[in-house]
């Protein structure tokens, strides 16, 4: 199928990035969020990101990419979308409610993709008519810079759906890798336990946050330390993924570090709120 109009639900960090890369790839984008003020902030952030990439010669200075992004607070604005990418909060209940409403708004041929970092695509698909059109598109943060997109096929996902979203990801300059629908998929099933273990090490007083991150950068060649990365991802998201892994696999090695749960309870969610393992200014 020909995809020209892409809806993006959620104007947070991930939704902003997805909307930006799709607009820069030549798609018409409808960015939807329940909060008008969140949409206003998203437009400012997207403009800043585009300007930064333009100044570095990555994007064409003569192209008004932002003009390809329209904003709305209503899901009904996605009625003509060919593909809708959901980037809402990491909650199965919330995502299912969104897709069930989309199923009443969009055409039967509209493809649905979730940017979930750990939840079952098969379970999401089972909640809507025509489940063969549901797939996972797990983008990495920050979306404009990170090349990988995990493409997650649910049990019901059609080959045509997979091929169509693989082509969209390719057009957006990403490297799309198709993986099976397992808890945490591939990246987060490997990455999050490493971050979680780093939190255990910190909690035990083995080293400071700075030292742990420095050791992993200098000793393991990581571009960013695990605790700084946890702050970037969001500690609430990290906890959600660990809980999914623990529930789905029933293995104690996926037990979330108590400090991680405490920090989330305290609202210390990382960079997006200015406080996590590090403090962040404006």
Short mmCIF file of C-alpha atoms in Angstrom, two decimals:
data_model
loop_
_atom_site.label_atom_id
_atom_site.label_comp_id
_atom_site.label_asym_id
_atom_site.label_seq_id
_atom_site.Cartn_x
_atom_site.Cartn_y
_atom_site.Cartn_z
CA UNK A 1 0.00 0.00 0.00
CA UNK A 2 1.04 3.60 -0.54
CA UNK A 3 1.60 5.50 2.70
CA UNK A 4 1.45 9.29 2.46
CA UNK A 5 -0.25 10.48 5.66
CA UNK A 6 1.15 9.37 9.01
CA UNK A 7 -0.51 10.02 12.34
CA UNK A 8 1.58 10.21 15.50
CA UNK A 9 -0.14 9.95 18.88
CA UNK A 10 1.70 11.55 21.79
CA UNK A 11 3.79 14.71 21.63
CA UNK A 12 6.37 13.76 24.25
CA UNK A 13 10.01 13.14 23.53
CA UNK A 14 9.40 10.08 21.35
CA UNK A 15 6.34 11.43 19.56
CA UNK A 16 8.16 14.65 18.71
CA UNK A 17 11.08 12.73 17.26
CA UNK A 18 8.90 10.38 15.23
CA UNK A 19 6.84 13.26 13.84
CA UNK A 20 10.04 15.11 12.92
CA UNK A 21 11.74 12.26 11.05
CA UNK A 22 8.56 11.40 9.17
CA UNK A 23 8.03 15.02 8.10
CA UNK A 24 11.67 15.27 7.03
CA UNK A 25 11.19 12.08 5.00
CA UNK A 26 8.42 13.76 3.00
CA UNK A 27 5.33 12.37 4.72
CA UNK A 28 2.38 14.48 5.80
CA UNK A 29 2.20 14.17 9.57
CA UNK A 30 -0.73 14.65 11.94
CA UNK A 31 0.57 14.96 15.51
CA UNK A 32 -2.11 14.31 18.13
CA UNK A 33 -2.04 14.90 21.88
CA UNK A 34 -4.82 15.50 24.39
CA UNK A 35 -2.95 18.59 25.65
CA UNK A 36 -2.80 21.69 23.44
CA UNK A 37 0.03 23.14 25.53
CA UNK A 38 2.04 19.91 25.08
CA UNK A 39 1.59 20.25 21.33
CA UNK A 40 2.79 23.86 21.45
CA UNK A 41 5.91 22.78 23.33
CA UNK A 42 6.45 19.95 20.87
CA UNK A 43 6.41 22.31 17.90
CA UNK A 44 9.02 24.52 19.58
CA UNK A 45 11.22 21.49 20.29
CA UNK A 46 10.85 20.12 16.77
CA UNK A 47 11.72 23.52 15.27
CA UNK A 48 14.82 23.73 17.47
CA UNK A 49 15.90 20.20 16.45
CA UNK A 50 15.36 20.89 12.75
CA UNK A 51 17.29 24.17 12.98
CA UNK A 52 20.16 22.39 14.71
CA UNK A 53 20.34 19.67 12.06
CA UNK A 54 20.04 22.26 9.29
CA UNK A 55 22.95 24.26 10.71
CA UNK A 56 25.06 21.08 10.58
CA UNK A 57 24.13 20.46 6.95
CA UNK A 58 22.12 17.32 7.73
CA UNK A 59 18.85 18.86 6.48
CA UNK A 60 18.13 21.14 3.53
CA UNK A 61 17.89 24.78 4.65
CA UNK A 62 15.44 25.56 1.82
CA UNK A 63 12.90 22.96 2.91
CA UNK A 64 10.16 23.95 5.37
CA UNK A 65 9.84 20.57 7.06
CA UNK A 66 7.69 21.91 9.88
CA UNK A 67 4.96 22.81 7.38
CA UNK A 68 4.35 19.07 6.92
CA UNK A 69 3.29 18.67 10.56
CA UNK A 70 -0.26 19.49 11.58
CA UNK A 71 -1.32 19.33 15.24
CA UNK A 72 -4.62 18.34 16.81
CA UNK A 73 -6.10 17.37 20.15
CA UNK A 74 -8.66 15.07 18.50
CA UNK A 75 -8.14 11.50 17.34
CA UNK A 76 -10.77 12.13 14.65
CA UNK A 77 -8.11 14.14 12.80
CA UNK A 78 -6.52 10.78 11.93
CA UNK A 79 -9.49 9.57 9.87
CA UNK A 80 -7.54 9.76 6.60
CA UNK A 81 -4.20 8.51 7.92
CA UNK A 82 -2.57 5.59 6.12
CA UNK A 83 -0.42 4.70 9.14
CA UNK A 84 -0.83 5.70 12.80
CA UNK A 85 2.15 5.39 15.14
CA UNK A 86 1.22 5.44 18.83
CA UNK A 87 3.81 6.91 21.20
CA UNK A 88 1.71 7.32 24.34
CA UNK A 89 2.62 6.33 27.89
CA UNK A 90 3.94 2.78 28.43
CA UNK A 91 0.67 1.31 29.70
CA UNK A 92 -1.13 -1.56 28.01
CA UNK A 93 -4.49 -0.29 29.25
CA UNK A 94 -3.88 3.18 27.80
CA UNK A 95 -2.60 1.85 24.49
CA UNK A 96 -5.49 -0.57 24.03
CA UNK A 97 -8.00 2.22 24.69
CA UNK A 98 -6.29 4.39 22.06
CA UNK A 99 -6.26 1.66 19.42
CA UNK A 100 -9.87 0.71 20.08
CA UNK A 101 -10.91 4.32 19.54
CA UNK A 102 -8.73 4.56 16.44
CA UNK A 103 -10.47 1.49 15.05
CA UNK A 104 -13.74 3.46 15.08
CA UNK A 105 -12.15 6.54 13.51
CA UNK A 106 -9.76 5.24 10.86
CA UNK A 107 -10.30 3.28 7.68
CA UNK A 108 -10.19 -0.50 7.89
CA UNK A 109 -7.00 -0.43 5.81
CA UNK A 110 -5.14 1.98 8.12
CA UNK A 111 -2.03 0.39 9.61
CA UNK A 112 -1.48 0.72 13.36
CA UNK A 113 1.97 0.72 14.95
CA UNK A 114 2.95 1.02 18.59
CA UNK A 115 6.23 2.50 19.76
CA UNK A 116 5.99 0.36 22.90
CA UNK A 117 9.35 -0.61 24.36
CA UNK A 118 8.19 -3.87 25.95
CA UNK A 119 4.46 -4.64 25.64
CA UNK A 120 3.03 -7.48 23.58
CA UNK A 121 2.03 -6.50 20.06
CA UNK A 122 -0.04 -9.69 19.88
CA UNK A 123 -2.14 -8.58 22.88
CA UNK A 124 -2.58 -5.06 21.47
CA UNK A 125 -3.64 -6.50 18.11
CA UNK A 126 -6.19 -8.81 19.73
CA UNK A 127 -8.08 -5.77 21.02
CA UNK A 128 -9.03 -4.40 17.58
CA UNK A 129 -10.77 -5.51 14.37
CA UNK A 130 -8.40 -6.54 11.56
CA UNK A 131 -5.51 -7.37 13.91
CA UNK A 132 -3.28 -8.21 10.94
CA UNK A 133 -2.68 -4.47 10.52
CA UNK A 134 -1.04 -4.06 13.94
CA UNK A 135 2.74 -4.00 14.35
CA UNK A 136 5.41 -2.61 16.63
CA UNK A 137 7.79 0.18 15.56
CA UNK A 138 10.22 0.64 18.44
CA UNK A 139 12.20 3.82 17.75
CA UNK A 140 15.26 4.74 19.79
CA UNK A 141 15.77 7.99 21.71
CA UNK A 142 16.70 10.54 20.41
CA UNK A 143 14.74 9.55 17.32
CA UNK A 144 16.31 12.02 14.84
CA UNK A 145 19.81 10.69 15.61
CA UNK A 146 19.41 6.97 16.36
CA UNK A 147 19.36 4.71 13.31
CA UNK A 148 17.66 1.59 14.67
CA UNK A 149 13.96 0.78 14.56
CA UNK A 150 12.89 -2.60 15.92
CA UNK A 151 9.96 -3.89 13.87
CA UNK A 152 7.93 -6.27 16.05
CA UNK A 153 5.59 -8.73 14.37
CA UNK A 154 2.68 -9.92 16.45
CA UNK A 155 1.26 -13.39 15.90
CA UNK A 156 -1.46 -11.88 13.70
CA UNK A 157 0.69 -9.32 11.81
CA UNK A 158 0.42 -9.62 8.03
CA UNK A 159 3.54 -9.75 5.86
CA UNK A 160 2.17 -6.80 3.89
CA UNK A 161 1.93 -4.77 7.10
CA UNK A 162 5.52 -5.61 8.00
CA UNK A 163 6.81 -4.77 4.53
CA UNK A 164 4.95 -1.45 4.45
CA UNK A 165 6.32 -0.19 7.79
CA UNK A 166 9.80 -1.46 6.93
CA UNK A 167 9.65 0.72 3.83
CA UNK A 168 8.48 3.73 5.88
CA UNK A 169 11.36 3.26 8.31
CA UNK A 170 13.82 2.99 5.42
CA UNK A 171 12.46 6.17 3.82
CA UNK A 172 12.95 7.92 7.17
CA UNK A 173 16.64 7.02 7.06
CA UNK A 174 16.39 4.24 9.65
CA UNK A 175 17.71 0.70 9.70
CA UNK A 176 14.70 -1.52 10.41
CA UNK A 177 15.25 -4.95 11.93
CA UNK A 178 12.28 -7.31 12.25
CA UNK A 179 12.11 -9.30 15.51
CA UNK A 180 9.60 -11.63 17.14
CA UNK A 181 7.07 -10.53 19.72
CA UNK A 182 8.71 -11.39 23.04
CA UNK A 183 8.76 -9.30 26.23
CA UNK A 184 11.28 -6.49 25.84
CA UNK A 185 11.89 -7.62 22.23
CA UNK A 186 15.69 -7.72 21.71
CA UNK A 187 17.23 -4.38 22.65
CA UNK A 188 15.46 -3.82 25.95
CA UNK A 189 15.62 -7.46 26.98
CA UNK A 190 19.41 -7.06 26.92
CA UNK A 191 19.78 -3.37 27.79
CA UNK A 192 17.38 -2.91 30.72
CA UNK A 193 18.78 -5.72 32.91
CA UNK A 194 22.21 -4.08 32.47
CA UNK A 195 20.79 -0.72 33.58
CA UNK A 196 18.97 -2.42 36.45
CA UNK A 197 22.18 -4.12 37.61
CA UNK A 198 23.93 -0.75 37.49
CA UNK A 199 21.29 0.58 39.88
CA UNK A 200 21.91 -2.36 42.23
CA UNK A 201 25.65 -1.54 42.13
CA UNK A 202 24.92 2.12 42.91
CA UNK A 203 22.47 1.20 45.67
CA UNK A 204 25.07 -1.06 47.30
CA UNK A 205 27.53 1.84 47.42
CA UNK A 206 30.11 0.14 45.20
CA UNK A 207 30.66 3.37 43.25
CA UNK A 208 29.05 6.74 42.58
CA UNK A 209 26.76 7.32 39.61
CA UNK A 210 29.54 9.23 37.86
CA UNK A 211 32.05 6.45 38.48
CA UNK A 212 29.71 3.71 37.27
CA UNK A 213 29.00 5.61 34.07
CA UNK A 214 32.66 6.44 33.53
CA UNK A 215 33.65 2.79 34.00
CA UNK A 216 31.13 1.61 31.40
CA UNK A 217 32.09 4.34 28.92
CA UNK A 218 35.86 3.82 29.28
CA UNK A 219 35.86 0.08 29.95
CA UNK A 220 33.02 -1.21 27.79
CA UNK A 221 33.07 1.40 25.04
CA UNK A 222 29.51 2.56 25.65
CA UNK A 223 28.73 6.04 24.30
CA UNK A 224 26.82 6.90 27.47
CA UNK A 225 26.84 5.39 30.95
CA UNK A 226 23.91 3.20 32.09
CA UNK A 227 22.66 5.57 34.81
CA UNK A 228 22.77 8.61 32.53
CA UNK A 229 20.96 6.49 29.94
CA UNK A 230 18.33 5.51 32.52
CA UNK A 231 17.73 9.21 33.17
CA UNK A 232 17.41 9.82 29.42
CA UNK A 233 14.97 6.94 28.91
CA UNK A 234 12.96 7.87 32.02
CA UNK A 235 13.09 5.86 35.22
CA UNK A 236 9.35 5.20 35.04
CA UNK A 237 9.81 3.63 31.62
CA UNK A 238 12.77 1.59 32.88
CA UNK A 239 10.67 0.29 35.78
CA UNK A 240 7.75 -0.53 33.50
CA UNK A 241 9.98 -2.57 31.21
CA UNK A 242 11.59 -4.45 34.10
CA UNK A 243 8.15 -5.27 35.51
CA UNK A 244 7.01 -6.60 32.13
CA UNK A 245 10.14 -8.74 31.82
CA UNK A 246 9.70 -10.06 35.38
CA UNK A 247 6.01 -10.85 34.85
CA UNK A 248 6.37 -12.42 31.43
CA UNK A 249 9.45 -14.56 32.09
CA UNK A 250 8.91 -15.20 35.80
CA UNK A 251 12.65 -15.08 36.37
CA UNK A 252 14.12 -13.30 39.42
CA UNK A 253 16.97 -11.95 37.32
CA UNK A 254 14.46 -9.39 36.01
CA UNK A 255 13.47 -8.14 39.49
CA UNK A 256 13.59 -4.34 39.50
CA UNK A 257 16.11 -2.77 41.85
CA UNK A 258 14.30 -1.42 44.95
CA UNK A 259 15.96 1.97 44.48
CA UNK A 260 14.55 2.22 40.96
CA UNK A 261 11.03 1.70 42.32
CA UNK A 262 11.63 4.21 45.13
CA UNK A 263 12.88 6.89 42.76
CA UNK A 264 9.83 6.46 40.57
CA UNK A 265 7.58 6.69 43.62
CA UNK A 266 9.37 9.92 44.55
CA UNK A 267 8.81 11.38 41.09
CA UNK A 268 12.54 11.40 40.32
CA UNK A 269 12.01 10.17 36.78
CA UNK A 270 15.19 11.44 35.14
CA UNK A 271 16.05 14.15 32.66
CA UNK A 272 12.45 14.94 31.68
CA UNK A 273 11.69 16.21 35.20
CA UNK A 274 15.18 17.53 36.00
CA UNK A 275 16.03 14.93 38.66
CA UNK A 276 17.15 11.31 38.44
CA UNK A 277 20.56 9.91 39.14
CA UNK A 278 21.76 13.36 38.05
CA UNK A 279 20.29 16.85 38.33
CA UNK A 280 19.43 18.74 35.15
CA UNK A 281 18.96 22.46 34.67
CA UNK A 282 16.62 24.20 32.23
#
